[in-house]
PDB file of C-alpha atoms in Angstrom:
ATOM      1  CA  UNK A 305       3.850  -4.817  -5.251  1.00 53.00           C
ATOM      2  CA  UNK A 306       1.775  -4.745  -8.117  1.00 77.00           C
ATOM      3  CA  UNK A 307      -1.855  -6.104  -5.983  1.00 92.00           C
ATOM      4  CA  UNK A 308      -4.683  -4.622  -4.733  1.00 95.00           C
ATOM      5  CA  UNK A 309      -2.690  -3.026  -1.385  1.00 96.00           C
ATOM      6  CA  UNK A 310      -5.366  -2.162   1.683  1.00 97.00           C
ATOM      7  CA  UNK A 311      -4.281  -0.619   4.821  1.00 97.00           C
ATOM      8  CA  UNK A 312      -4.436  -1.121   8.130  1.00 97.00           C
ATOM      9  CA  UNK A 313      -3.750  -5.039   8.284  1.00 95.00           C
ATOM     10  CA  UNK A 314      -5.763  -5.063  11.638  1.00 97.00           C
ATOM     11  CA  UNK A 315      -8.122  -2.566  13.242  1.00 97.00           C
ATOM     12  CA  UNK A 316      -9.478  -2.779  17.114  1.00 98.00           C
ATOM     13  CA  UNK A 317     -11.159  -0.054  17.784  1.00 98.00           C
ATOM     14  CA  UNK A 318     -13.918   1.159  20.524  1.00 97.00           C
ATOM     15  CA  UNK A 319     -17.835   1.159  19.901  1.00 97.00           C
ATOM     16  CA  UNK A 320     -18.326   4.744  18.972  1.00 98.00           C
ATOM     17  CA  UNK A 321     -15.120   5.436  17.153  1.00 98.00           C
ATOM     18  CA  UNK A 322     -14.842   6.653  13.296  1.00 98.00           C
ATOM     19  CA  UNK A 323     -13.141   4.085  11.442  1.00 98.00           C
ATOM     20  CA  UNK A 324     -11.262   4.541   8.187  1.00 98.00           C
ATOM     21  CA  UNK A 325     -10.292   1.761   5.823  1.00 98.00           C
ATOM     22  CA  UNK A 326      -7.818   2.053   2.788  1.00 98.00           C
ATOM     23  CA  UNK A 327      -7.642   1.176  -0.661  1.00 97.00           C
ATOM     24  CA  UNK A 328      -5.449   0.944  -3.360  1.00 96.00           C
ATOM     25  CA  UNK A 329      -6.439  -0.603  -6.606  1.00 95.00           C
ATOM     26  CA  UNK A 330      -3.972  -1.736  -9.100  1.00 93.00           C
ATOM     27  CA  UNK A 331      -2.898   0.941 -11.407  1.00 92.00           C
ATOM     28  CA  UNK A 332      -5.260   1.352 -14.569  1.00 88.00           C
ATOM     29  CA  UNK A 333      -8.138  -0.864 -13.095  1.00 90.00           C
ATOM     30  CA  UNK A 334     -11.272   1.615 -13.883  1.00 88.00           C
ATOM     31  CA  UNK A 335     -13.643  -0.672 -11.611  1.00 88.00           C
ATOM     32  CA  UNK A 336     -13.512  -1.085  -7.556  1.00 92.00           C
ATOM     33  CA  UNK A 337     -15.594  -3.206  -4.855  1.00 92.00           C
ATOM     34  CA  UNK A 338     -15.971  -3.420  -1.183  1.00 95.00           C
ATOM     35  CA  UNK A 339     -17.244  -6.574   0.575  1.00 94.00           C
ATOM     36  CA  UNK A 340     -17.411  -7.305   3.598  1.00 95.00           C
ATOM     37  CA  UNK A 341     -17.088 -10.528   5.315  1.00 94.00           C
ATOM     38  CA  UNK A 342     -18.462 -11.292   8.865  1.00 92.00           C
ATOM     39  CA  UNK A 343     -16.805 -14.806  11.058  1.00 86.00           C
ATOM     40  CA  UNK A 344     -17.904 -17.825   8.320  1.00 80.00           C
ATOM     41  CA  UNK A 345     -20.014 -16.119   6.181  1.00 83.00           C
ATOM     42  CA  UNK A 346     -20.607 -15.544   2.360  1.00 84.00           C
ATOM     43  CA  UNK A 347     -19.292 -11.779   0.908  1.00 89.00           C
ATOM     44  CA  UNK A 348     -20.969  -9.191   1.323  1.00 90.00           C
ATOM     45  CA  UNK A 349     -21.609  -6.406  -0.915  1.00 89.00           C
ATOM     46  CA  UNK A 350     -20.915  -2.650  -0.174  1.00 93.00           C
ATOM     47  CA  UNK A 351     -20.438  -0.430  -2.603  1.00 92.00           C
ATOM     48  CA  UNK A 352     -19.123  -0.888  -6.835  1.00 87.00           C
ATOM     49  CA  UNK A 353     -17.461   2.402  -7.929  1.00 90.00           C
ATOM     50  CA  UNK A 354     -16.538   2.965 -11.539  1.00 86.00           C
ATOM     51  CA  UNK A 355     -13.811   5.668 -12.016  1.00 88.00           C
ATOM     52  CA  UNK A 356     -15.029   8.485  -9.298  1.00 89.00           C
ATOM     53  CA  UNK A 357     -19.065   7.221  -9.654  1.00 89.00           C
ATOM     54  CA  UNK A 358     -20.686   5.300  -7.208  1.00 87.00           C
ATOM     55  CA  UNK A 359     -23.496   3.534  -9.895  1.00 79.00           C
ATOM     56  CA  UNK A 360     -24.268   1.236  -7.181  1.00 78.00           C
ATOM     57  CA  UNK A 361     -24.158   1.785  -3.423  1.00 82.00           C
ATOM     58  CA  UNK A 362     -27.190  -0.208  -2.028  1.00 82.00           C
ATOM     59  CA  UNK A 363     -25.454  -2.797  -0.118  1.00 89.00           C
ATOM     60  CA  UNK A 364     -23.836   0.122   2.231  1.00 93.00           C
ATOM     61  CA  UNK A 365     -25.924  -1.280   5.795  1.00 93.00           C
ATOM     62  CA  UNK A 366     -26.824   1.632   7.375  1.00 93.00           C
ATOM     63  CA  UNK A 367     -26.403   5.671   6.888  1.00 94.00           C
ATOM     64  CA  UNK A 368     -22.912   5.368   9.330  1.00 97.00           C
ATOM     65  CA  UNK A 369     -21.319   3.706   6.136  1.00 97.00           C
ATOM     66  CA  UNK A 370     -19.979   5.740   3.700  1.00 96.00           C
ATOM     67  CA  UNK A 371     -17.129   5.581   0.553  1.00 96.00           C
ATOM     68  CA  UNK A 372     -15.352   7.717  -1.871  1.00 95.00           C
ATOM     69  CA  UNK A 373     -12.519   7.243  -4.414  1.00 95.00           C
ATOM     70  CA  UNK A 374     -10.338  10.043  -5.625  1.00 90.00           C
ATOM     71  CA  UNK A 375      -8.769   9.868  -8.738  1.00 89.00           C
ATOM     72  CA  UNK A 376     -10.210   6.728 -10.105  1.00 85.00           C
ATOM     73  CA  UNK A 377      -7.571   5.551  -7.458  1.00 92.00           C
ATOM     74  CA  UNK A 378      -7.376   5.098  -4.104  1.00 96.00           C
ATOM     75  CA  UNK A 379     -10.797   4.308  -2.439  1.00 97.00           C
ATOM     76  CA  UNK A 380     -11.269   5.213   1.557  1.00 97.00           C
ATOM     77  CA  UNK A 381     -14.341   3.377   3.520  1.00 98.00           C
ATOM     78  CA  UNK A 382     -15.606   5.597   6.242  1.00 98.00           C
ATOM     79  CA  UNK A 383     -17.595   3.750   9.363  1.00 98.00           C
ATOM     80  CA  UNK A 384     -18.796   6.970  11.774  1.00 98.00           C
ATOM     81  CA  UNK A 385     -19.882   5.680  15.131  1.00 98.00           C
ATOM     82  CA  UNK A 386     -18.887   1.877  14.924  1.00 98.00           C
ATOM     83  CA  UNK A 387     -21.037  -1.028  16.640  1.00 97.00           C
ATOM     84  CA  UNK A 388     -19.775  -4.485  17.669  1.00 96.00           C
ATOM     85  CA  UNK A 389     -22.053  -5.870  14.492  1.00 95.00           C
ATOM     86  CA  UNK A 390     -19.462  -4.122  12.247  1.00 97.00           C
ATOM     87  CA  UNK A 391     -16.506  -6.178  13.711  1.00 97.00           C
ATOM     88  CA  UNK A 392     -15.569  -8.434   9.897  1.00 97.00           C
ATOM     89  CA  UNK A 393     -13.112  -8.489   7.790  1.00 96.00           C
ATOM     90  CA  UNK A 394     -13.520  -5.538   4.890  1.00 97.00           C
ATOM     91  CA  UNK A 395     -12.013  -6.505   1.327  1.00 96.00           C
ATOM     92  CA  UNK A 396     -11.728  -4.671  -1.630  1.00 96.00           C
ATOM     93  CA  UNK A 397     -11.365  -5.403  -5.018  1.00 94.00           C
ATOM     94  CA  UNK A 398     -10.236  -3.632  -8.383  1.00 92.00           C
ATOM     95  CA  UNK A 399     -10.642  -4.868 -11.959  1.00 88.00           C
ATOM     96  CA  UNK A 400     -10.632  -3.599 -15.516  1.00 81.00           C
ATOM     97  CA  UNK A 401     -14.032  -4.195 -16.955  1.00 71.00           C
ATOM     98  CA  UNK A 402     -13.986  -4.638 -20.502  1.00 64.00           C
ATOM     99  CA  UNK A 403     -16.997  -6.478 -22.165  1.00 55.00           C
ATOM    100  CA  UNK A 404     -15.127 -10.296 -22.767  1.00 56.00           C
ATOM    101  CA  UNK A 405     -12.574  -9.198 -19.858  1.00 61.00           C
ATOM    102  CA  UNK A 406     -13.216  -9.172 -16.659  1.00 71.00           C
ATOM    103  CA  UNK A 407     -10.963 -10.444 -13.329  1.00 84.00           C
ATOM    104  CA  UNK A 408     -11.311  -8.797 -10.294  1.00 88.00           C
ATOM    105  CA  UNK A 409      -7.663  -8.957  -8.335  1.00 91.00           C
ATOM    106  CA  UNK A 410      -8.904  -9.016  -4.091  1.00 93.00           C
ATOM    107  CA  UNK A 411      -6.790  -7.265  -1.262  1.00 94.00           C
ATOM    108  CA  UNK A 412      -6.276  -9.596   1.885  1.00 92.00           C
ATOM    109  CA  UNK A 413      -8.774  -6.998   3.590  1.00 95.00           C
ATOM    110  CA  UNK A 414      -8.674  -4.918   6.908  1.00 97.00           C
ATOM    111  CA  UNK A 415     -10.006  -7.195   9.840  1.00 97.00           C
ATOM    112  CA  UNK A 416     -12.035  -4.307  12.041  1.00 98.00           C
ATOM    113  CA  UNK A 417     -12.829  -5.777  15.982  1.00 97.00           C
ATOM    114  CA  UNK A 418     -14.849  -3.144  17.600  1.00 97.00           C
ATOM    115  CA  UNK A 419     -14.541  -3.895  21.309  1.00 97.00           C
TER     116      UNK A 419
ATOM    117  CA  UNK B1353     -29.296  -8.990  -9.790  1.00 57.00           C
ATOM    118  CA  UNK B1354     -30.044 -12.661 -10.944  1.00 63.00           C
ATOM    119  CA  UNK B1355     -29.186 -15.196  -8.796  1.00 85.00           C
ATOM    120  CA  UNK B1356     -26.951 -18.681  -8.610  1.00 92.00           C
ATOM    121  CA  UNK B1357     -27.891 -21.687  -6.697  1.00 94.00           C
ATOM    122  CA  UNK B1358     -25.149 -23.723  -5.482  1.00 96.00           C
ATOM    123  CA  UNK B1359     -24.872 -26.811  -3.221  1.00 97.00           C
ATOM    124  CA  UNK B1360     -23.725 -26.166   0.311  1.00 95.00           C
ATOM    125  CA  UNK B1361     -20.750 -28.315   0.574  1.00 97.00           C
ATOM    126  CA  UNK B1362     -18.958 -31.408  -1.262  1.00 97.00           C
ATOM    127  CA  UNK B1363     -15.906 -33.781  -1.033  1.00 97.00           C
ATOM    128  CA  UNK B1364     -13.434 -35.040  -3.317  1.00 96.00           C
ATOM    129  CA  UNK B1365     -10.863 -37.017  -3.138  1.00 96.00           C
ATOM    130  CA  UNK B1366      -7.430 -36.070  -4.050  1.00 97.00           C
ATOM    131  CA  UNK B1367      -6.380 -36.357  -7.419  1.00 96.00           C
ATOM    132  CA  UNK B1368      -9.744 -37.494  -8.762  1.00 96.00           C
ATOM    133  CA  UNK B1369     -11.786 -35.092 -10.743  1.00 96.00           C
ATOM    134  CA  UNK B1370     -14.449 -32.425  -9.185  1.00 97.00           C
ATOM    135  CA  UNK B1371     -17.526 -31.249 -10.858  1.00 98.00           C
ATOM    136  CA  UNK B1372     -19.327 -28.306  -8.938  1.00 98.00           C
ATOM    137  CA  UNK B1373     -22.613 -27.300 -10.249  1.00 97.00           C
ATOM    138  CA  UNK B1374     -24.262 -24.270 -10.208  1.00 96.00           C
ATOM    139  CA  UNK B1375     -27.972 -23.046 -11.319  1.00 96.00           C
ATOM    140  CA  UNK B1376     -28.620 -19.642 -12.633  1.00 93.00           C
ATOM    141  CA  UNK B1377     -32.142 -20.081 -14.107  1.00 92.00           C
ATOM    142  CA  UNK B1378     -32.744 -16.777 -14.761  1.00 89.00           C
ATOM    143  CA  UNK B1379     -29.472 -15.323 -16.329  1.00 89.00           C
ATOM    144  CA  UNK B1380     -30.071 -12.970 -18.875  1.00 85.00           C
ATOM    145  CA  UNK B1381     -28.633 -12.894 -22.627  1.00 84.00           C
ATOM    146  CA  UNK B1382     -25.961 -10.636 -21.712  1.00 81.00           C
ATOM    147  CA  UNK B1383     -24.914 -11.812 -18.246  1.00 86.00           C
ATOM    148  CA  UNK B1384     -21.539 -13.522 -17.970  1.00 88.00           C
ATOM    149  CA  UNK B1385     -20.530 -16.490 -15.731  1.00 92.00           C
ATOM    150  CA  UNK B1386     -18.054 -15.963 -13.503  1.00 92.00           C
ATOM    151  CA  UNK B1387     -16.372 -18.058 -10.819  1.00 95.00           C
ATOM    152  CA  UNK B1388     -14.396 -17.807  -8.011  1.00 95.00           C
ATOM    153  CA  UNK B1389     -12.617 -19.474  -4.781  1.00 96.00           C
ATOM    154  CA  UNK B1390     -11.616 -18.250  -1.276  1.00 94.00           C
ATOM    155  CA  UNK B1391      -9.036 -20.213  -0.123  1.00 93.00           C
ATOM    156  CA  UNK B1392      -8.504 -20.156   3.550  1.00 88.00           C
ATOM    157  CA  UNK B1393      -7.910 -16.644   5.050  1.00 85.00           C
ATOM    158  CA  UNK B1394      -7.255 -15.356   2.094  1.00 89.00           C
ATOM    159  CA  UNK B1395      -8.991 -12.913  -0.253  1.00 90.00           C
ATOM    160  CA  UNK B1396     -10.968 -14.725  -3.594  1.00 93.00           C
ATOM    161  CA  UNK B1397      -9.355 -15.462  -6.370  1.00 94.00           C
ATOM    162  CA  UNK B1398     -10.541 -15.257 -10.141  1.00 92.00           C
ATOM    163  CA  UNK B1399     -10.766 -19.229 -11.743  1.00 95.00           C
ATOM    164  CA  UNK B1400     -12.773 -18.615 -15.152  1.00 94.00           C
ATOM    165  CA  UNK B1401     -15.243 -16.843 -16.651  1.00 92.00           C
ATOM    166  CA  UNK B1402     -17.577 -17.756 -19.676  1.00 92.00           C
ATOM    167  CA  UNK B1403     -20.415 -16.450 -21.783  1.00 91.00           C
ATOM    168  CA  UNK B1404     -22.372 -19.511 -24.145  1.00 92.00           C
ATOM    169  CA  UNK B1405     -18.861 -21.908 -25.202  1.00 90.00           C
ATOM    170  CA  UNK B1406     -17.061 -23.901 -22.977  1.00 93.00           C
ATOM    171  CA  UNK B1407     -13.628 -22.664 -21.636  1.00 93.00           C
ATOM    172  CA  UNK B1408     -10.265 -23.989 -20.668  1.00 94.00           C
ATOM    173  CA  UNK B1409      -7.669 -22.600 -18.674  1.00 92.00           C
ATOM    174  CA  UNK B1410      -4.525 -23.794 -17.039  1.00 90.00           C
ATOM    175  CA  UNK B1411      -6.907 -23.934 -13.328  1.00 89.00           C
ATOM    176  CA  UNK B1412      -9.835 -25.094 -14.771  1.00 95.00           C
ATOM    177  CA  UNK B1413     -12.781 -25.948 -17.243  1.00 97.00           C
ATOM    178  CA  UNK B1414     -16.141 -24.294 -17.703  1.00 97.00           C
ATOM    179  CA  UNK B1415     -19.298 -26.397 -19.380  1.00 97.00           C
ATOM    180  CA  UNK B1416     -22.259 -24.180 -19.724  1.00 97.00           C
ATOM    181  CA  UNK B1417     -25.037 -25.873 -20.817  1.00 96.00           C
ATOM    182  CA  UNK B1418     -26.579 -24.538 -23.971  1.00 95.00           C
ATOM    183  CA  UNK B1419     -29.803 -23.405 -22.291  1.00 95.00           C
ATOM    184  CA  UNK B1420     -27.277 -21.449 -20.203  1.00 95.00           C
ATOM    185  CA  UNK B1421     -29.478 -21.958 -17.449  1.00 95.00           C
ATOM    186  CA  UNK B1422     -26.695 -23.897 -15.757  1.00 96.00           C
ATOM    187  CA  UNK B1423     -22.872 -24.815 -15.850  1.00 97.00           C
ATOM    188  CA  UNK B1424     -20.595 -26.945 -13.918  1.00 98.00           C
ATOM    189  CA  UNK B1425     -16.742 -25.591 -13.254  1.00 98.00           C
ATOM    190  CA  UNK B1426     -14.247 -28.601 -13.137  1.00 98.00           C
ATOM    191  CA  UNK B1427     -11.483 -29.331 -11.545  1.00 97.00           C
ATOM    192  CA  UNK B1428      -9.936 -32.058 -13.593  1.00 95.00           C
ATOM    193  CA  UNK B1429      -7.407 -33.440 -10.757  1.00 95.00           C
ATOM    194  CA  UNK B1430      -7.901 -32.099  -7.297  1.00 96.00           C
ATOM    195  CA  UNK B1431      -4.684 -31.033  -4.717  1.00 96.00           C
ATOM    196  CA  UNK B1432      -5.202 -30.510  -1.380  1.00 96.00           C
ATOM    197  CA  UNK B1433      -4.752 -26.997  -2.174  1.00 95.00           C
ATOM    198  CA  UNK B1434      -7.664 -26.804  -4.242  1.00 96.00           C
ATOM    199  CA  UNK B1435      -9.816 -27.107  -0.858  1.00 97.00           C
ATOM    200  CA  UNK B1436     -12.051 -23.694  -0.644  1.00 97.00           C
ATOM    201  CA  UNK B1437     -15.325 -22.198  -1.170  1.00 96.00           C
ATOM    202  CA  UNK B1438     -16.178 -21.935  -4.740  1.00 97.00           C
ATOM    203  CA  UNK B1439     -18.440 -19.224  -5.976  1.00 95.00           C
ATOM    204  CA  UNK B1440     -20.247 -19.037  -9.031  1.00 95.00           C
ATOM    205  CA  UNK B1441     -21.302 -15.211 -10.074  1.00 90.00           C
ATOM    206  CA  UNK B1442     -23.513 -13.668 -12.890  1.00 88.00           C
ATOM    207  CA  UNK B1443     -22.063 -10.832 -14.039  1.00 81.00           C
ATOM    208  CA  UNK B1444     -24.055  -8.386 -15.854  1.00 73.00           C
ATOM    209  CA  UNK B1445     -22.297  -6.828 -19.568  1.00 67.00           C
ATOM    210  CA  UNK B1446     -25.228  -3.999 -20.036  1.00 61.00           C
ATOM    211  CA  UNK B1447     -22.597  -1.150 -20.448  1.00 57.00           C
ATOM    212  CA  UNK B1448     -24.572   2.025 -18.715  1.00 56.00           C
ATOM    213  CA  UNK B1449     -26.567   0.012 -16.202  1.00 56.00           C
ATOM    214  CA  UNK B1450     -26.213  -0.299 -12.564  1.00 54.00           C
ATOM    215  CA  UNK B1451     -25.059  -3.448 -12.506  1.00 59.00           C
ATOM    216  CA  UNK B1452     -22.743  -3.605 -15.440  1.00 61.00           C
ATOM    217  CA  UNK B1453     -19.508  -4.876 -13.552  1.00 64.00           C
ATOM    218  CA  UNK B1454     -20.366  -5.758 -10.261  1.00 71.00           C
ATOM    219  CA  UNK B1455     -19.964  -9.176  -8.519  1.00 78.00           C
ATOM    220  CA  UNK B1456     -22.179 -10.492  -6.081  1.00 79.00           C
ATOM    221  CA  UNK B1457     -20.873 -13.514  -4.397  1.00 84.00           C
ATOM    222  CA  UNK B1458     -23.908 -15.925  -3.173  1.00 84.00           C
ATOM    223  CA  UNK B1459     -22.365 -18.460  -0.583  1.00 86.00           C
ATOM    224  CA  UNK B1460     -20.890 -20.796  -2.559  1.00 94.00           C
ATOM    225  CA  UNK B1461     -19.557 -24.459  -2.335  1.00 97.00           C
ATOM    226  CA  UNK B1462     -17.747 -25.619   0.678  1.00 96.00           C
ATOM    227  CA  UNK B1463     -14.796 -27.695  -1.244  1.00 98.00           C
ATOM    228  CA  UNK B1464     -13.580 -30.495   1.187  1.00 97.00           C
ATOM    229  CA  UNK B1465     -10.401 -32.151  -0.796  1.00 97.00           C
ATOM    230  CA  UNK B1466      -9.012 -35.875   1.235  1.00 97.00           C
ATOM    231  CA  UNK B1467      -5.863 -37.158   0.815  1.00 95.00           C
TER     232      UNK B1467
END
């Protein structure tokens, strides 16, 4: 399909375990976002990257939280060492970002359970 | 990043007309308004965005008022499937600056839509 695609669906995994969560943006979209989004709460943010650059990263909660994207493409989000207060569901987000354009096209997200 | 003030929650009936406010008393010349909605288990969704006119589009209307220091997003007949959390974003146009592109949701307005 032509979305924002992010893989795996579902995630359990156990406290301690590395994580890593998937994105792909829609082709051509220069800008890309991670949220995340804990049981009834408000979005979070994580980390903005434009092409390859990280120009913001201070939402990332702790050092064990980390994020790259490779060819102004595909974006992975690493969690080393997962705790039970990471459990949420992760979306991402891609959009152009022009100055009068802007709509940023969401993912359904990766729900992570750490048991 | 400057900040939007939104009421918790509000009801509508079906079919009748919504008017969601927001505050964003210290937007900046160059920020634009943005809004969006989370239906359900689902990833947000763009509605409209604006910068200092009014806009139409086939979801919605935005009034900013000419201070800019607020605008209201309606919803000129409400569906049952309009029910969702409504978020209204400042997003920043400085090309070259940290923030130029990113979203940050606040947590929005809990849309309650009765038959």
């Amino acid at each position: 399909g032509a979305g924002v695609s992010q893989s795996p669906s579902n995630k359990v995994t156990e406290k301690g375990k590395d994580v890593e969560l998937r994105c792909d943006p829609i082709s051509g979209h220069t800008a890309l976002y991670w949220y995340r989004q804990s049981l009834g709460q408000g979005l979070e943010f994580l980390i903005y990257f434009q092409g390859n650059s990280a120009p913001d990263k201070s939402g990332l909660p702790s050092d064990r939280f980390s994020a790259e994207r490779t060819g102004g493409s595909v974006s992975t989000l690493t969690i080393q060492r997962t705790q039970q207060e990471d459990s949420a569901v992760y979306l991402c987000a891609s959009s152009f970002v022009r100055l009068s354009y802007f709509e940023a096209f969401f993912g359904q997200g990766t729900r992570l359970t750490v048991v | 990043d400057a900040k939007t003030t939104q009421p918790n929650s509000m009801e509508s009936n079906e079919e009748e007309p919504v008017h969601l406010p927001c505050n964003h008393s210290t937007i900046s010349g160059t920020d634009y308004i943005h809004w969006y909605r989370q239906l359900p288990s689902q990833g947000p969704e763009y509605v409209i965005h604006g910068l200092t006119s009014n806009v139409n589009n086939r979801m919605a209307s935005l009034a900013i008022a000419e201070d800019r220091k607020s605008s209201t997003l309606i919803l000129h007949r409400a569906t049952l499937r309009d029910a969702a959390v409504y978020y209204c974003i400042l997003r920043g146009s400085n090309a070259g600056g940290t923030s130029y592109g990113k979203l940050t949701f606040g947590q929005g307005t809990i849309l309650t839509v009765h038959p």
